[in-house]
Short mmCIF file of C-alpha atoms in Angstrom, two decimals:
data_model
loop_
_atom_site.label_atom_id
_atom_site.label_comp_id
_atom_site.label_asym_id
_atom_site.label_seq_id
_atom_site.Cartn_x
_atom_site.Cartn_y
_atom_site.Cartn_z
CA UNK A 1 77.59 77.78 212.94
CA UNK A 2 78.80 81.32 212.40
CA UNK A 3 82.52 81.82 213.10
CA UNK A 4 83.58 85.32 214.13
CA UNK A 5 86.53 86.88 215.90
CA UNK A 6 87.52 90.20 217.52
CA UNK A 7 90.21 92.27 215.81
CA UNK A 8 92.60 95.20 216.39
CA UNK A 9 90.59 98.01 214.87
CA UNK A 10 92.15 101.03 213.24
CA UNK A 11 90.17 104.05 214.42
CA UNK A 12 90.28 107.82 214.63
CA UNK A 13 91.07 109.41 217.98
CA UNK A 14 87.89 110.53 219.74
CA UNK A 15 88.42 114.21 218.95
CA UNK A 16 88.90 113.51 215.21
CA UNK A 17 86.07 111.08 214.49
CA UNK A 18 83.71 113.71 213.10
CA UNK A 19 86.43 114.95 210.75
CA UNK A 20 87.19 111.46 209.48
CA UNK A 21 83.78 109.73 209.28
CA UNK A 22 81.84 109.72 206.01
CA UNK A 23 78.98 108.20 204.10
CA UNK A 24 79.64 104.84 202.36
CA UNK A 25 81.46 105.00 199.01
CA UNK A 26 78.45 103.78 196.98
CA UNK A 27 75.74 106.24 198.09
CA UNK A 28 77.24 109.29 196.43
CA UNK A 29 79.09 110.13 193.24
CA UNK A 30 82.55 111.62 192.85
CA UNK A 31 81.43 115.22 192.72
CA UNK A 32 79.23 114.88 195.80
CA UNK A 33 82.22 113.35 197.64
CA UNK A 34 84.43 116.24 196.44
CA UNK A 35 81.89 118.73 197.75
CA UNK A 36 81.38 116.96 201.09
CA UNK A 37 85.12 116.63 201.69
CA UNK A 38 85.72 120.26 200.81
CA UNK A 39 89.01 121.37 202.32
CA UNK A 40 88.88 118.69 205.06
CA UNK A 41 92.06 116.68 204.51
CA UNK A 42 90.95 114.22 207.23
CA UNK A 43 87.81 113.12 205.37
CA UNK A 44 87.68 109.40 204.68
CA UNK A 45 86.62 110.22 201.14
CA UNK A 46 90.32 110.69 200.43
CA UNK A 47 90.61 106.92 200.96
CA UNK A 48 87.26 105.55 199.72
CA UNK A 49 86.70 108.09 196.92
CA UNK A 50 90.30 109.12 196.17
CA UNK A 51 89.41 110.33 192.69
CA UNK A 52 88.56 113.60 194.50
CA UNK A 53 92.34 114.19 194.76
CA UNK A 54 92.58 114.27 190.95
CA UNK A 55 91.21 116.70 188.37
CA UNK A 56 87.43 116.69 187.87
CA UNK A 57 86.46 113.95 185.42
CA UNK A 58 89.16 111.48 186.50
CA UNK A 59 87.66 107.98 186.48
CA UNK A 60 87.24 106.34 189.83
CA UNK A 61 88.58 103.18 188.16
CA UNK A 62 91.86 104.79 187.05
CA UNK A 63 94.78 102.68 188.38
CA UNK A 64 96.28 105.84 189.92
CA UNK A 65 93.11 106.30 191.99
CA UNK A 66 93.54 102.92 193.71
CA UNK A 67 97.22 103.72 194.37
CA UNK A 68 96.17 107.06 195.86
CA UNK A 69 93.79 105.23 198.22
CA UNK A 70 96.66 103.26 199.68
CA UNK A 71 98.92 106.30 199.85
CA UNK A 72 96.22 108.24 201.73
CA UNK A 73 95.47 105.33 204.06
CA UNK A 74 99.13 105.22 205.05
CA UNK A 75 99.21 108.99 205.41
CA UNK A 76 96.21 108.91 207.78
CA UNK A 77 98.08 106.36 209.94
CA UNK A 78 101.39 108.26 209.81
CA UNK A 79 99.69 111.50 210.91
CA UNK A 80 97.79 109.79 213.73
CA UNK A 81 94.39 110.44 212.17
CA UNK A 82 93.84 106.68 212.31
CA UNK A 83 95.40 104.62 215.11
CA UNK A 84 95.36 100.83 215.53
CA UNK A 85 94.15 99.40 218.83
CA UNK A 86 96.83 97.47 220.68
CA UNK A 87 94.65 94.40 221.28
CA UNK A 88 91.68 92.60 219.78
CA UNK A 89 88.21 93.97 220.46
CA UNK A 90 84.62 93.58 219.42
CA UNK A 91 82.84 96.92 219.03
CA UNK A 92 79.23 98.10 219.34
CA UNK A 93 77.86 100.56 216.76
CA UNK A 94 74.44 102.14 217.41
CA UNK A 95 72.41 104.21 215.00
CA UNK A 96 69.35 106.27 215.96
CA UNK A 97 66.85 107.36 213.30
CA UNK A 98 63.51 108.99 214.07
CA UNK A 99 63.79 108.01 217.74
CA UNK A 100 64.52 104.33 217.03
CA UNK A 101 67.96 102.87 217.86
CA UNK A 102 69.51 99.73 216.40
CA UNK A 103 72.65 98.19 217.88
CA UNK A 104 75.26 96.36 215.81
CA UNK A 105 78.22 94.27 216.82
CA UNK A 106 81.36 94.95 214.77
CA UNK A 107 83.13 91.63 214.21
CA UNK A 108 85.57 89.81 211.99
CA UNK A 109 83.33 87.55 209.82
CA UNK A 110 84.81 84.31 208.53
CA UNK A 111 85.75 84.18 204.83
CA UNK A 112 85.01 80.42 204.64
CA UNK A 113 81.50 81.04 205.99
CA UNK A 114 80.86 83.27 202.98
CA UNK A 115 82.38 80.83 200.52
CA UNK A 116 80.34 77.90 201.91
CA UNK A 117 77.05 79.84 202.04
CA UNK A 118 76.74 80.13 205.80
CA UNK A 119 76.73 83.87 205.23
CA UNK A 120 73.65 84.13 203.08
CA UNK A 121 72.87 86.61 200.31
CA UNK A 122 69.65 87.65 198.69
CA UNK A 123 70.91 89.73 195.74
CA UNK A 124 72.98 89.02 192.66
CA UNK A 125 76.33 90.80 192.36
CA UNK A 126 78.02 92.18 189.28
CA UNK A 127 81.57 91.04 188.59
CA UNK A 128 82.75 94.52 187.58
CA UNK A 129 81.57 96.00 190.90
CA UNK A 130 83.15 93.07 192.79
CA UNK A 131 86.44 93.61 191.00
CA UNK A 132 86.45 97.34 191.83
CA UNK A 133 86.07 96.64 195.53
CA UNK A 134 88.60 93.75 195.36
CA UNK A 135 91.18 96.18 193.98
CA UNK A 136 90.43 98.54 196.84
CA UNK A 137 90.82 95.83 199.48
CA UNK A 138 94.01 94.49 197.84
CA UNK A 139 95.74 97.85 197.51
CA UNK A 140 94.97 98.84 201.12
CA UNK A 141 95.38 95.35 202.58
CA UNK A 142 92.35 96.28 204.64
CA UNK A 143 88.57 96.38 204.81
CA UNK A 144 88.17 100.12 204.99
CA UNK A 145 84.37 99.99 205.11
CA UNK A 146 82.21 97.37 206.91
CA UNK A 147 79.47 95.25 205.44
CA UNK A 148 76.01 95.12 206.99
CA UNK A 149 74.72 91.79 208.37
CA UNK A 150 71.63 90.64 210.20
CA UNK A 151 71.44 87.79 212.71
CA UNK A 152 68.51 86.03 214.39
CA UNK A 153 67.44 87.76 217.61
CA UNK A 154 69.46 86.67 220.61
CA UNK A 155 68.54 87.56 224.22
CA UNK A 156 72.02 86.95 225.60
CA UNK A 157 73.65 89.34 223.12
CA UNK A 158 70.87 91.85 223.59
CA UNK A 159 71.50 91.96 227.33
CA UNK A 160 75.23 92.33 226.84
CA UNK A 161 74.79 95.14 224.32
CA UNK A 162 72.33 97.00 226.55
CA UNK A 163 74.81 96.86 229.42
CA UNK A 164 77.39 98.69 227.31
CA UNK A 165 74.79 101.05 225.91
CA UNK A 166 74.17 102.33 229.44
CA UNK A 167 77.83 103.49 229.64
CA UNK A 168 79.66 106.43 228.06
CA UNK A 169 80.32 105.77 224.35
CA UNK A 170 83.69 106.20 222.73
CA UNK A 171 82.10 108.14 219.87
CA UNK A 172 78.76 110.00 219.88
CA UNK A 173 77.80 112.39 217.09
CA UNK A 174 75.02 113.52 214.78
CA UNK A 175 76.01 112.99 211.14
CA UNK A 176 75.67 116.23 209.16
CA UNK A 177 74.10 114.75 206.04
CA UNK A 178 71.50 112.32 207.38
CA UNK A 179 70.92 113.96 210.78
CA UNK A 180 71.02 110.58 212.49
CA UNK A 181 72.86 109.81 215.71
CA UNK A 182 75.83 107.43 215.64
CA UNK A 183 77.44 105.94 218.82
CA UNK A 184 80.30 103.51 219.28
CA UNK A 185 81.59 101.47 222.19
CA UNK A 186 84.76 99.36 222.57
CA UNK A 187 84.38 95.88 224.16
CA UNK A 188 87.52 95.01 226.09
CA UNK A 189 86.32 92.47 228.65
CA UNK A 190 87.59 89.00 227.75
CA UNK A 191 84.52 87.28 229.21
CA UNK A 192 82.16 89.47 227.18
CA UNK A 193 84.16 88.85 224.01
CA UNK A 194 84.01 85.09 224.60
CA UNK A 195 80.26 85.29 225.15
CA UNK A 196 79.84 87.05 221.79
CA UNK A 197 81.99 84.47 220.00
CA UNK A 198 80.09 81.61 221.64
CA UNK A 199 76.63 83.00 220.88
CA UNK A 200 77.46 83.52 217.19
CA UNK A 201 78.79 79.95 217.10
CA UNK A 202 75.25 78.78 217.90
CA UNK A 203 73.76 80.56 214.86
CA UNK A 204 73.40 78.45 211.69
CA UNK A 205 73.64 81.52 209.43
CA UNK A 206 74.28 85.20 209.12
CA UNK A 207 72.45 87.29 206.50
CA UNK A 208 73.80 90.06 204.27
CA UNK A 209 71.41 92.96 204.67
CA UNK A 210 73.32 95.59 202.70
CA UNK A 211 76.70 95.51 200.96
CA UNK A 212 76.61 92.43 198.73
CA UNK A 213 79.48 93.67 196.57
CA UNK A 214 81.66 94.59 199.53
CA UNK A 215 80.94 91.19 201.11
CA UNK A 216 81.89 89.34 197.91
CA UNK A 217 85.02 91.42 197.40
CA UNK A 218 86.22 91.05 200.97
CA UNK A 219 85.68 87.29 200.99
CA UNK A 220 87.24 86.76 197.57
CA UNK A 221 90.36 88.71 198.50
CA UNK A 222 90.61 86.65 201.67
CA UNK A 223 90.29 83.44 199.65
CA UNK A 224 92.98 84.72 197.26
CA UNK A 225 95.38 85.32 200.10
CA UNK A 226 94.77 81.80 201.44
CA UNK A 227 95.86 80.36 198.06
CA UNK A 228 98.84 82.70 197.73
CA UNK A 229 100.34 81.92 201.17
CA UNK A 230 102.30 78.61 201.09
CA UNK A 231 102.35 78.64 204.88
CA UNK A 232 98.62 79.33 205.28
CA UNK A 233 97.33 77.81 208.53
CA UNK A 234 93.87 79.41 208.95
CA UNK A 235 94.71 81.77 211.80
CA UNK A 236 95.78 84.70 209.60
CA UNK A 237 93.80 87.95 209.79
CA UNK A 238 92.96 87.80 206.09
CA UNK A 239 90.66 84.84 206.91
CA UNK A 240 88.20 87.42 208.28
CA UNK A 241 86.50 90.56 207.02
CA UNK A 242 84.76 93.37 208.85
CA UNK A 243 80.99 93.25 209.36
CA UNK A 244 78.49 95.11 211.54
CA UNK A 245 75.85 92.58 212.67
CA UNK A 246 72.39 93.72 213.82
CA UNK A 247 69.54 91.78 215.33
CA UNK A 248 67.08 91.20 212.52
CA UNK A 249 64.07 92.61 214.37
CA UNK A 250 65.78 95.95 214.94
CA UNK A 251 66.38 96.70 211.28
CA UNK A 252 64.38 99.23 209.30
CA UNK A 253 63.63 98.49 205.66
CA UNK A 254 62.04 101.31 203.72
CA UNK A 255 60.04 101.09 200.54
CA UNK A 256 62.01 101.15 197.28
CA UNK A 257 59.76 102.81 194.70
CA UNK A 258 59.61 103.05 190.91
CA UNK A 259 59.10 105.90 188.43
CA UNK A 260 58.52 105.24 184.72
CA UNK A 261 59.07 107.51 181.73
CA UNK A 262 56.16 106.33 179.56
CA UNK A 263 53.04 104.10 179.48
CA UNK A 264 54.23 101.92 176.58
CA UNK A 265 52.10 103.84 174.04
CA UNK A 266 48.91 103.72 176.09
CA UNK A 267 46.71 106.54 177.26
CA UNK A 268 46.09 106.94 180.98
CA UNK A 269 42.64 105.42 180.59
CA UNK A 270 44.00 102.39 178.69
CA UNK A 271 46.69 101.91 181.35
CA UNK A 272 44.17 102.01 184.22
CA UNK A 273 41.94 99.58 182.34
CA UNK A 274 44.84 97.19 181.82
CA UNK A 275 45.61 97.32 185.55
CA UNK A 276 42.07 96.23 186.44
CA UNK A 277 42.74 92.74 185.07
CA UNK A 278 44.96 91.85 188.03
CA UNK A 279 44.32 94.66 190.56
CA UNK A 280 41.43 96.29 192.34
CA UNK A 281 41.91 99.92 191.33
CA UNK A 282 40.58 102.74 193.50
CA UNK A 283 41.02 106.47 192.89
CA UNK A 284 42.30 108.02 196.19
CA UNK A 285 42.26 111.64 194.97
CA UNK A 286 45.02 114.23 194.97
CA UNK A 287 46.45 113.72 198.49
CA UNK A 288 49.51 111.54 198.75
CA UNK A 289 48.46 107.92 199.40
CA UNK A 290 50.86 105.39 200.92
CA UNK A 291 50.28 101.59 200.62
CA UNK A 292 48.81 100.27 203.84
CA UNK A 293 49.57 96.55 203.56
CA UNK A 294 51.33 93.85 201.61
CA UNK A 295 50.12 93.43 198.00
CA UNK A 296 48.78 96.99 197.88
CA UNK A 297 50.54 99.54 195.66
CA UNK A 298 50.13 103.30 195.20
CA UNK A 299 50.07 104.65 191.67
CA UNK A 300 50.56 108.35 190.95
CA UNK A 301 49.28 109.38 187.52
CA UNK A 302 47.92 112.62 186.15
CA UNK A 303 48.00 114.33 189.59
CA UNK A 304 45.90 111.55 191.14
CA UNK A 305 46.83 108.75 193.55
CA UNK A 306 45.38 105.27 193.09
CA UNK A 307 45.33 102.20 195.34
CA UNK A 308 46.13 98.98 193.46
CA UNK A 309 45.35 95.77 195.37
CA UNK A 310 46.61 92.55 193.81
CA UNK A 311 43.75 90.12 193.28
CA UNK A 312 43.77 86.61 194.71
CA UNK A 313 45.48 84.18 192.38
CA UNK A 314 48.02 86.71 191.11
CA UNK A 315 50.66 85.52 193.54
CA UNK A 316 51.59 82.31 195.38
CA UNK A 317 51.86 82.49 199.17
CA UNK A 318 54.04 79.40 199.14
CA UNK A 319 56.62 80.93 196.78
CA UNK A 320 59.03 83.14 198.77
CA UNK A 321 59.82 85.15 195.61
CA UNK A 322 56.41 85.12 193.94
CA UNK A 323 54.70 86.51 197.02
CA UNK A 324 56.94 89.61 197.09
CA UNK A 325 55.40 92.90 196.04
CA UNK A 326 58.51 93.69 194.00
CA UNK A 327 57.90 90.52 192.02
CA UNK A 328 54.13 91.11 191.66
CA UNK A 329 54.70 94.66 190.38
CA UNK A 330 57.51 93.59 188.10
CA UNK A 331 55.51 90.76 186.56
CA UNK A 332 52.06 92.21 186.31
CA UNK A 333 52.71 95.93 185.77
CA UNK A 334 56.22 96.68 184.57
CA UNK A 335 56.69 93.62 182.34
CA UNK A 336 53.17 92.55 181.26
CA UNK A 337 51.68 96.03 180.73
CA UNK A 338 54.61 98.45 180.28
CA UNK A 339 57.03 95.99 178.59
CA UNK A 340 59.86 96.84 181.01
CA UNK A 341 61.44 93.43 181.42
CA UNK A 342 64.99 94.05 182.63
CA UNK A 343 64.99 96.38 185.60
CA UNK A 344 68.80 96.43 185.71
CA UNK A 345 69.27 97.83 182.19
CA UNK A 346 66.06 99.56 181.08
CA UNK A 347 66.36 103.31 180.53
CA UNK A 348 62.60 103.72 180.91
CA UNK A 349 62.55 103.21 184.68
CA UNK A 350 64.25 104.69 187.73
CA UNK A 351 64.19 103.89 191.43
CA UNK A 352 63.61 106.14 194.44
CA UNK A 353 64.65 105.10 197.96
CA UNK A 354 61.95 105.45 200.59
CA UNK A 355 63.84 108.00 202.70
CA UNK A 356 63.01 110.60 200.04
CA UNK A 357 59.29 110.01 200.66
CA UNK A 358 56.36 109.80 198.25
CA UNK A 359 56.61 113.53 197.69
CA UNK A 360 59.71 112.84 195.59
CA UNK A 361 57.60 110.51 193.35
CA UNK A 362 55.02 113.25 192.92
CA UNK A 363 57.69 115.82 192.14
CA UNK A 364 59.34 113.73 189.42
CA UNK A 365 56.01 113.01 187.73
CA UNK A 366 54.66 116.57 188.06
CA UNK A 367 57.88 117.95 186.58
CA UNK A 368 57.24 115.98 183.35
CA UNK A 369 60.46 113.99 183.79
CA UNK A 370 58.39 110.85 184.52
CA UNK A 371 54.96 109.76 183.39
CA UNK A 372 53.88 107.74 186.45
CA UNK A 373 55.10 106.50 189.79
CA UNK A 374 54.57 103.26 191.74
CA UNK A 375 55.01 103.07 195.50
CA UNK A 376 55.54 99.68 197.20
CA UNK A 377 54.94 98.38 200.72
CA UNK A 378 58.35 97.65 202.31
CA UNK A 379 59.82 94.15 202.28
CA UNK A 380 60.25 92.61 205.75
CA UNK A 381 63.51 91.24 207.18
CA UNK A 382 61.76 87.91 207.70
CA UNK A 383 60.97 87.76 203.97
CA UNK A 384 64.63 88.48 203.17
CA UNK A 385 65.79 85.73 205.53
CA UNK A 386 63.26 83.24 204.13
CA UNK A 387 64.46 83.94 200.58
CA UNK A 388 68.14 83.69 201.59
CA UNK A 389 67.42 80.41 203.40
CA UNK A 390 65.67 79.03 200.30
CA UNK A 391 68.76 79.82 198.19
CA UNK A 392 66.76 82.12 195.93
CA UNK A 393 67.58 85.67 194.85
CA UNK A 394 65.35 88.68 195.23
CA UNK A 395 64.34 90.82 192.23
CA UNK A 396 66.55 93.89 191.72
CA UNK A 397 65.98 97.11 193.69
CA UNK A 398 63.88 95.39 196.36
CA UNK A 399 65.37 96.63 199.65
CA UNK A 400 66.40 100.00 201.03
CA UNK A 401 67.95 99.91 204.48
CA UNK A 402 68.20 103.05 206.59
CA UNK A 403 70.14 104.41 208.30
CA UNK A 404 73.26 103.58 206.29
CA UNK A 405 76.41 102.67 208.13
CA UNK A 406 78.91 105.51 208.52
CA UNK A 407 82.40 104.71 207.34
CA UNK A 408 85.62 105.52 209.15
CA UNK A 409 84.62 104.57 212.70
CA UNK A 410 86.75 101.43 212.52
CA UNK A 411 88.88 99.69 209.88
CA UNK A 412 90.10 96.06 209.72
CA UNK A 413 93.62 95.34 208.51
CA UNK A 414 94.24 92.01 206.81
CA UNK A 415 97.67 91.44 208.34
#
């Protein structure tokens, strides 16, 4: 069962939300955050990217930067830019991209569910990135940014959410960077809150969609606090961390594509010949060609697009990892032909999120920066859940969720 609870969110007043809200900390670098914040002292970047308050070049891992985050978080509260709700709530957060809306429930997720594997992951985490976010949670004694979960579709919750969605939202704005619409409702009715708690209790698992490092950091700090408190009784707020939970079928996963710097010493003709061992290769001409189905890839090389269809026998339909296109392409193209074995560390490969489109792949190859590009068919949420259920881990750079959660709409304090 999935244990969740409502919480007293810390939120911007309605008239300040567009001043406070920001992109997540990990989708932009320090200088982009500095530029986006500009002279806006209410920008959440002063809390989640506080290196912008120091001279250019200051490391985001400098101890003074973490201290500045806590100082700014307190300042935001002192000035009334962030105000804590007087009672526990669940919240609804809706995002609209390209005419499609997905509705998330903002909840306190249970630390022990993460530690016991009831909150399931599909990616490996790096300890250095975990430790960075742990420092941020510790120094602020809060989850400043939410993590992004998926849950199995639930008709009862869907009806409840749609009832609120028909009312006036607390927040409603178009984000300036992504151009997507973001709406937010506060759930105050005790009966509705109990319904949400009860429906989650029927779910065997929740699934991390995006934010594996934030999830690990939030849960590990909660577990730390359990051990440090001699009077720990399990009801403390630090036993929970903030998550936005979406119905799995509503989520949009975009392709996560690859660009490579060289062909491992081969000519274009030799590379195409090597591909024909495991793929049906078809020249699609000069117009951008997008993969149409699973196990089909698009290759851009020498101003031409090619369709690559994996031949029967090159993957195992009964293997939740081996059947993935990210695994097929990694094994049979990047590793076997191009000798790019470690996607996490190789300097010969880069990754392009699907929101940028295949035109970005073409641009990077045509500029001479890259030699070739490979476009993949998107992973499905069902595939992610199957892998998480099997206890396996997806290959790196496999999923790209859009739209990203905006930060600063609500914050969860640990005490």
